[in-house]
JSON list of C-alpha atoms in Angstrom, two decimals:
[
{"chain": "A", "resi": 139, "resn": "MET", "atom": "CA", "xyz": [-6.47, -2.58, -17.30]},
{"chain": "A", "resi": 140, "resn": "SER", "atom": "CA", "xyz": [-7.25, 1.07, -16.53]},
{"chain": "A", "resi": 141, "resn": "SER", "atom": "CA", "xyz": [-5.09, 3.03, -14.10]},
{"chain": "A", "resi": 142, "resn": "SER", "atom": "CA", "xyz": [-7.92, 3.21, -11.55]},
{"chain": "A", "resi": 143, "resn": "GLU", "atom": "CA", "xyz": [-8.44, -0.57, -11.71]},
{"chain": "A", "resi": 144, "resn": "HIS", "atom": "CA", "xyz": [-4.71, -1.06, -11.22]},
{"chain": "A", "resi": 145, "resn": "ALA", "atom": "CA", "xyz": [-4.65, 1.25, -8.18]},
{"chain": "A", "resi": 146, "resn": "THR", "atom": "CA", "xyz": [-7.71, -0.45, -6.72]},
{"chain": "A", "resi": 147, "resn": "ASP", "atom": "CA", "xyz": [-6.09, -3.89, -7.10]},
{"chain": "A", "resi": 148, "resn": "ARG", "atom": "CA", "xyz": [-2.99, -2.72, -5.23]},
{"chain": "A", "resi": 149, "resn": "THR", "atom": "CA", "xyz": [-5.14, -1.20, -2.49]},
{"chain": "A", "resi": 150, "resn": "ARG", "atom": "CA", "xyz": [-6.91, -4.53, -2.00]},
{"chain": "A", "resi": 151, "resn": "GLN", "atom": "CA", "xyz": [-3.50, -6.15, -1.53]},
{"chain": "A", "resi": 152, "resn": "GLY", "atom": "CA", "xyz": [-2.79, -3.77, 1.36]},
{"chain": "A", "resi": 153, "resn": "GLU", "atom": "CA", "xyz": [-0.61, -1.26, -0.46]},
{"chain": "A", "resi": 154, "resn": "ASP", "atom": "CA", "xyz": [-1.21, 2.45, -0.11]},
{"chain": "A", "resi": 155, "resn": "ALA", "atom": "CA", "xyz": [-2.19, 4.55, -3.09]},
{"chain": "A", "resi": 156, "resn": "VAL", "atom": "CA", "xyz": [-0.73, 7.94, -2.14]},
{"chain": "A", "resi": 157, "resn": "PHE", "atom": "CA", "xyz": [-2.04, 11.11, -3.78]},
{"chain": "A", "resi": 158, "resn": "VAL", "atom": "CA", "xyz": [0.27, 14.14, -3.41]},
{"chain": "A", "resi": 159, "resn": "VAL", "atom": "CA", "xyz": [-1.43, 17.45, -4.12]},
{"chain": "A", "resi": 160, "resn": "GLY", "atom": "CA", "xyz": [0.83, 20.32, -5.16]},
{"chain": "A", "resi": 161, "resn": "GLY", "atom": "CA", "xyz": [3.56, 21.75, -3.06]},
{"chain": "A", "resi": 162, "resn": "GLY", "atom": "CA", "xyz": [6.01, 22.70, -5.80]},
{"chain": "A", "resi": 163, "resn": "ALA", "atom": "CA", "xyz": [9.49, 21.55, -4.82]},
{"chain": "A", "resi": 164, "resn": "VAL", "atom": "CA", "xyz": [8.20, 20.19, -1.49]},
{"chain": "A", "resi": 165, "resn": "GLY", "atom": "CA", "xyz": [5.51, 18.09, -3.16]},
{"chain": "A", "resi": 166, "resn": "ARG", "atom": "CA", "xyz": [7.96, 16.80, -5.76]},
{"chain": "A", "resi": 167, "resn": "ALA", "atom": "CA", "xyz": [10.52, 15.87, -3.10]},
{"chain": "A", "resi": 168, "resn": "VAL", "atom": "CA", "xyz": [7.94, 14.06, -0.97]},
{"chain": "A", "resi": 169, "resn": "ALA", "atom": "CA", "xyz": [6.51, 12.22, -3.99]},
{"chain": "A", "resi": 170, "resn": "ASP", "atom": "CA", "xyz": [10.02, 11.25, -5.15]},
{"chain": "A", "resi": 171, "resn": "ARG", "atom": "CA", "xyz": [10.92, 9.86, -1.74]},
{"chain": "A", "resi": 172, "resn": "LEU", "atom": "CA", "xyz": [7.68, 7.89, -1.37]},
{"chain": "A", "resi": 173, "resn": "ALA", "atom": "CA", "xyz": [8.03, 6.44, -4.88]},
{"chain": "A", "resi": 174, "resn": "ALA", "atom": "CA", "xyz": [11.64, 5.48, -4.13]},
{"chain": "A", "resi": 175, "resn": "ASP", "atom": "CA", "xyz": [10.34, 3.66, -1.04]},
{"chain": "A", "resi": 176, "resn": "GLY", "atom": "CA", "xyz": [7.99, 1.66, -3.27]},
{"chain": "A", "resi": 177, "resn": "GLU", "atom": "CA", "xyz": [4.72, 3.51, -2.67]},
{"chain": "A", "resi": 178, "resn": "THR", "atom": "CA", "xyz": [2.22, 3.94, -5.48]},
{"chain": "A", "resi": 179, "resn": "VAL", "atom": "CA", "xyz": [2.24, 7.72, -5.99]},
{"chain": "A", "resi": 180, "resn": "THR", "atom": "CA", "xyz": [0.07, 10.06, -8.04]},
{"chain": "A", "resi": 181, "resn": "ARG", "atom": "CA", "xyz": [1.13, 13.70, -7.92]},
{"chain": "A", "resi": 182, "resn": "VAL", "atom": "CA", "xyz": [-1.23, 16.51, -8.85]},
{"chain": "A", "resi": 183, "resn": "ASP", "atom": "CA", "xyz": [0.27, 19.83, -9.82]},
{"chain": "A", "resi": 184, "resn": "ARG", "atom": "CA", "xyz": [-0.72, 22.93, -11.76]},
{"chain": "A", "resi": 185, "resn": "SER", "atom": "CA", "xyz": [2.47, 22.82, -13.80]},
{"chain": "A", "resi": 186, "resn": "PRO", "atom": "CA", "xyz": [2.67, 20.19, -16.53]},
{"chain": "A", "resi": 187, "resn": "THR", "atom": "CA", "xyz": [5.47, 17.63, -16.35]},
{"chain": "A", "resi": 188, "resn": "THR", "atom": "CA", "xyz": [6.82, 16.30, -19.62]},
{"chain": "A", "resi": 189, "resn": "ASP", "atom": "CA", "xyz": [8.90, 13.54, -18.07]},
{"chain": "A", "resi": 190, "resn": "PRO", "atom": "CA", "xyz": [7.38, 12.16, -14.85]},
{"chain": "A", "resi": 191, "resn": "PRO", "atom": "CA", "xyz": [9.84, 10.68, -12.37]},
{"chain": "A", "resi": 192, "resn": "PRO", "atom": "CA", "xyz": [10.02, 6.89, -12.11]},
{"chain": "A", "resi": 193, "resn": "GLY", "atom": "CA", "xyz": [7.32, 5.29, -10.00]},
{"chain": "A", "resi": 194, "resn": "GLN", "atom": "CA", "xyz": [4.95, 8.24, -10.24]},
{"chain": "A", "resi": 195, "resn": "THR", "atom": "CA", "xyz": [1.92, 9.25, -12.20]},
{"chain": "A", "resi": 196, "resn": "VAL", "atom": "CA", "xyz": [1.72, 13.04, -12.59]},
{"chain": "A", "resi": 197, "resn": "ARG", "atom": "CA", "xyz": [-1.57, 14.77, -13.42]},
{"chain": "A", "resi": 198, "resn": "THR", "atom": "CA", "xyz": [-2.01, 18.43, -14.29]},
{"chain": "A", "resi": 199, "resn": "VAL", "atom": "CA", "xyz": [-5.38, 19.35, -12.81]},
{"chain": "A", "resi": 200, "resn": "ASP", "atom": "CA", "xyz": [-7.03, 21.96, -10.60]},
{"chain": "A", "resi": 201, "resn": "ALA", "atom": "CA", "xyz": [-6.60, 20.67, -7.04]},
{"chain": "A", "resi": 202, "resn": "LEU", "atom": "CA", "xyz": [-9.93, 22.23, -6.02]},
{"chain": "A", "resi": 203, "resn": "ASP", "atom": "CA", "xyz": [-12.05, 20.70, -8.79]},
{"chain": "A", "resi": 204, "resn": "ALA", "atom": "CA", "xyz": [-13.65, 17.44, -7.59]},
{"chain": "A", "resi": 205, "resn": "HIS", "atom": "CA", "xyz": [-14.41, 16.28, -11.15]},
{"chain": "A", "resi": 206, "resn": "SER", "atom": "CA", "xyz": [-10.78, 16.76, -12.22]},
{"chain": "A", "resi": 207, "resn": "LEU", "atom": "CA", "xyz": [-9.52, 15.04, -9.08]},
{"chain": "A", "resi": 208, "resn": "ARG", "atom": "CA", "xyz": [-11.79, 12.08, -9.74]},
{"chain": "A", "resi": 209, "resn": "GLY", "atom": "CA", "xyz": [-10.40, 11.85, -13.28]},
{"chain": "A", "resi": 210, "resn": "ALA", "atom": "CA", "xyz": [-6.87, 11.94, -11.84]},
{"chain": "A", "resi": 211, "resn": "GLY", "atom": "CA", "xyz": [-7.68, 8.94, -9.63]},
{"chain": "A", "resi": 212, "resn": "LEU", "atom": "CA", "xyz": [-8.34, 10.45, -6.22]},
{"chain": "A", "resi": 213, "resn": "ASP", "atom": "CA", "xyz": [-11.25, 8.07, -5.68]},
{"chain": "A", "resi": 214, "resn": "ASP", "atom": "CA", "xyz": [-8.68, 5.21, -5.49]},
{"chain": "A", "resi": 215, "resn": "ALA", "atom": "CA", "xyz": [-6.38, 6.93, -2.99]},
{"chain": "A", "resi": 216, "resn": "THR", "atom": "CA", "xyz": [-5.89, 5.58, 0.52]},
{"chain": "A", "resi": 217, "resn": "THR", "atom": "CA", "xyz": [-3.80, 8.59, 1.56]},
{"chain": "A", "resi": 218, "resn": "VAL", "atom": "CA", "xyz": [-3.85, 12.24, 0.46]},
{"chain": "A", "resi": 219, "resn": "LEU", "atom": "CA", "xyz": [-0.99, 14.61, 1.21]},
{"chain": "A", "resi": 220, "resn": "ALA", "atom": "CA", "xyz": [-2.06, 18.25, 0.71]},
{"chain": "A", "resi": 221, "resn": "LEU", "atom": "CA", "xyz": [1.25, 20.09, 0.40]},
{"chain": "A", "resi": 222, "resn": "GLU", "atom": "CA", "xyz": [0.33, 23.40, -1.23]},
{"chain": "A", "resi": 223, "resn": "PRO", "atom": "CA", "xyz": [2.06, 26.48, 0.21]},
{"chain": "A", "resi": 224, "resn": "ASP", "atom": "CA", "xyz": [-1.39, 27.98, 0.92]},
{"chain": "A", "resi": 225, "resn": "ASP", "atom": "CA", "xyz": [-3.21, 26.78, 4.06]},
{"chain": "A", "resi": 226, "resn": "ALA", "atom": "CA", "xyz": [-6.66, 27.66, 2.70]},
{"chain": "A", "resi": 227, "resn": "THR", "atom": "CA", "xyz": [-6.07, 25.50, -0.40]},
{"chain": "A", "resi": 228, "resn": "ASN", "atom": "CA", "xyz": [-4.85, 22.63, 1.78]},
{"chain": "A", "resi": 229, "resn": "LEU", "atom": "CA", "xyz": [-7.96, 22.91, 3.96]},
{"chain": "A", "resi": 230, "resn": "LEU", "atom": "CA", "xyz": [-10.22, 22.69, 0.91]},
{"chain": "A", "resi": 231, "resn": "VAL", "atom": "CA", "xyz": [-8.26, 19.75, -0.53]},
{"chain": "A", "resi": 232, "resn": "ALA", "atom": "CA", "xyz": [-8.51, 17.98, 2.84]},
{"chain": "A", "resi": 233, "resn": "GLN", "atom": "CA", "xyz": [-12.28, 18.55, 2.97]},
{"chain": "A", "resi": 234, "resn": "LEU", "atom": "CA", "xyz": [-12.72, 17.23, -0.57]},
{"chain": "A", "resi": 235, "resn": "ALA", "atom": "CA", "xyz": [-10.60, 14.17, 0.17]},
{"chain": "A", "resi": 236, "resn": "ARG", "atom": "CA", "xyz": [-12.59, 13.38, 3.32]},
{"chain": "A", "resi": 237, "resn": "THR", "atom": "CA", "xyz": [-16.15, 14.28, 2.35]},
{"chain": "A", "resi": 238, "resn": "THR", "atom": "CA", "xyz": [-16.30, 13.68, -1.40]},
{"chain": "A", "resi": 239, "resn": "PHE", "atom": "CA", "xyz": [-13.84, 10.82, -1.79]},
{"chain": "A", "resi": 240, "resn": "GLY", "atom": "CA", "xyz": [-13.86, 9.20, 1.67]},
{"chain": "A", "resi": 241, "resn": "VAL", "atom": "CA", "xyz": [-10.06, 9.01, 1.86]},
{"chain": "A", "resi": 242, "resn": "GLU", "atom": "CA", "xyz": [-9.04, 7.29, 5.09]},
{"chain": "A", "resi": 243, "resn": "ARG", "atom": "CA", "xyz": [-5.82, 9.20, 5.77]},
{"chain": "A", "resi": 244, "resn": "VAL", "atom": "CA", "xyz": [-5.30, 12.89, 4.99]},
{"chain": "A", "resi": 245, "resn": "LEU", "atom": "CA", "xyz": [-2.15, 14.77, 5.96]},
{"chain": "A", "resi": 246, "resn": "VAL", "atom": "CA", "xyz": [-1.68, 18.48, 5.29]},
{"chain": "A", "resi": 247, "resn": "ARG", "atom": "CA", "xyz": [1.18, 20.93, 5.35]},
{"chain": "A", "resi": 248, "resn": "THR", "atom": "CA", "xyz": [0.37, 23.94, 7.53]},
{"chain": "A", "resi": 249, "resn": "ASN", "atom": "CA", "xyz": [2.35, 27.10, 7.17]},
{"chain": "A", "resi": 250, "resn": "ASP", "atom": "CA", "xyz": [0.70, 28.95, 10.07]},
{"chain": "A", "resi": 251, "resn": "PRO", "atom": "CA", "xyz": [0.73, 26.81, 13.23]},
{"chain": "A", "resi": 252, "resn": "ASP", "atom": "CA", "xyz": [-2.29, 28.73, 14.55]},
{"chain": "A", "resi": 253, "resn": "ARG", "atom": "CA", "xyz": [-4.39, 27.10, 11.82]},
{"chain": "A", "resi": 254, "resn": "ALA", "atom": "CA", "xyz": [-3.55, 23.51, 12.75]},
{"chain": "A", "resi": 255, "resn": "SER", "atom": "CA", "xyz": [-6.63, 23.21, 14.99]},
{"chain": "A", "resi": 256, "resn": "ALA", "atom": "CA", "xyz": [-8.92, 23.93, 12.00]},
{"chain": "A", "resi": 257, "resn": "PHE", "atom": "CA", "xyz": [-7.48, 20.90, 10.22]},
{"chain": "A", "resi": 258, "resn": "GLU", "atom": "CA", "xyz": [-7.46, 18.64, 13.26]},
{"chain": "A", "resi": 259, "resn": "LEU", "atom": "CA", "xyz": [-11.17, 19.26, 13.90]},
{"chain": "A", "resi": 260, "resn": "GLY", "atom": "CA", "xyz": [-11.81, 17.38, 10.66]},
{"chain": "A", "resi": 261, "resn": "GLY", "atom": "CA", "xyz": [-9.66, 14.44, 11.69]},
{"chain": "A", "resi": 262, "resn": "VAL", "atom": "CA", "xyz": [-6.80, 15.53, 9.44]},
{"chain": "A", "resi": 263, "resn": "GLU", "atom": "CA", "xyz": [-3.14, 15.07, 10.37]},
{"chain": "A", "resi": 264, "resn": "THR", "atom": "CA", "xyz": [-0.92, 18.13, 10.11]},
{"chain": "A", "resi": 265, "resn": "VAL", "atom": "CA", "xyz": [2.76, 18.85, 9.59]},
{"chain": "A", "resi": 266, "resn": "ASP", "atom": "CA", "xyz": [3.82, 22.30, 10.76]},
{"chain": "A", "resi": 267, "resn": "ALA", "atom": "CA", "xyz": [6.20, 23.39, 7.99]},
{"chain": "A", "resi": 268, "resn": "ALA", "atom": "CA", "xyz": [7.93, 26.04, 10.11]},
{"chain": "A", "resi": 269, "resn": "ALA", "atom": "CA", "xyz": [8.50, 23.66, 13.04]},
{"chain": "A", "resi": 270, "resn": "ALA", "atom": "CA", "xyz": [9.78, 20.90, 10.72]},
{"chain": "A", "resi": 271, "resn": "LEU", "atom": "CA", "xyz": [12.29, 23.28, 9.13]},
{"chain": "A", "resi": 272, "resn": "ALA", "atom": "CA", "xyz": [13.35, 24.62, 12.53]},
{"chain": "A", "resi": 273, "resn": "ARG", "atom": "CA", "xyz": [13.96, 21.04, 13.77]},
{"chain": "A", "resi": 274, "resn": "ALA", "atom": "CA", "xyz": [15.99, 20.19, 10.66]},
{"chain": "A", "resi": 275, "resn": "VAL", "atom": "CA", "xyz": [18.17, 23.29, 11.06]},
{"chain": "A", "resi": 276, "resn": "ALA", "atom": "CA", "xyz": [18.61, 22.82, 14.82]},
{"chain": "A", "resi": 277, "resn": "ASP", "atom": "CA", "xyz": [19.54, 19.16, 14.33]},
{"chain": "A", "resi": 278, "resn": "ARG", "atom": "CA", "xyz": [22.42, 20.24, 12.09]},
{"chain": "A", "resi": 279, "resn": "TRP", "atom": "CA", "xyz": [23.59, 22.99, 14.41]}
]
């Protein structure tokens, strides 16, 4: 059975197929946590991984190339998390996920809270990275 058939079968059973795009250490940490919680996770990064973490498929592709993303399995994703440190890249990934692949849930990391409205116009959920870090620090204070 091919990996895309396997992901599609799980999706039919009601399980999410989560696609994590980039994010360096943030993307890895999110993917690790989701996989540990039993989610089906594919992580896309520019840097090759020789030993993928358990429960994850890792693909080294250009996050802005629709053909490469299709080959990595984005067309089977039910959720895309765009976690690159660059808001413009996350906006383009979100647009590709929505318009080209018809992904039902897209969540993006925003680094500039003033840009959140640009994402939300497209029906994309946002996480304000600065506010999330501020909350985490304040909660420990």
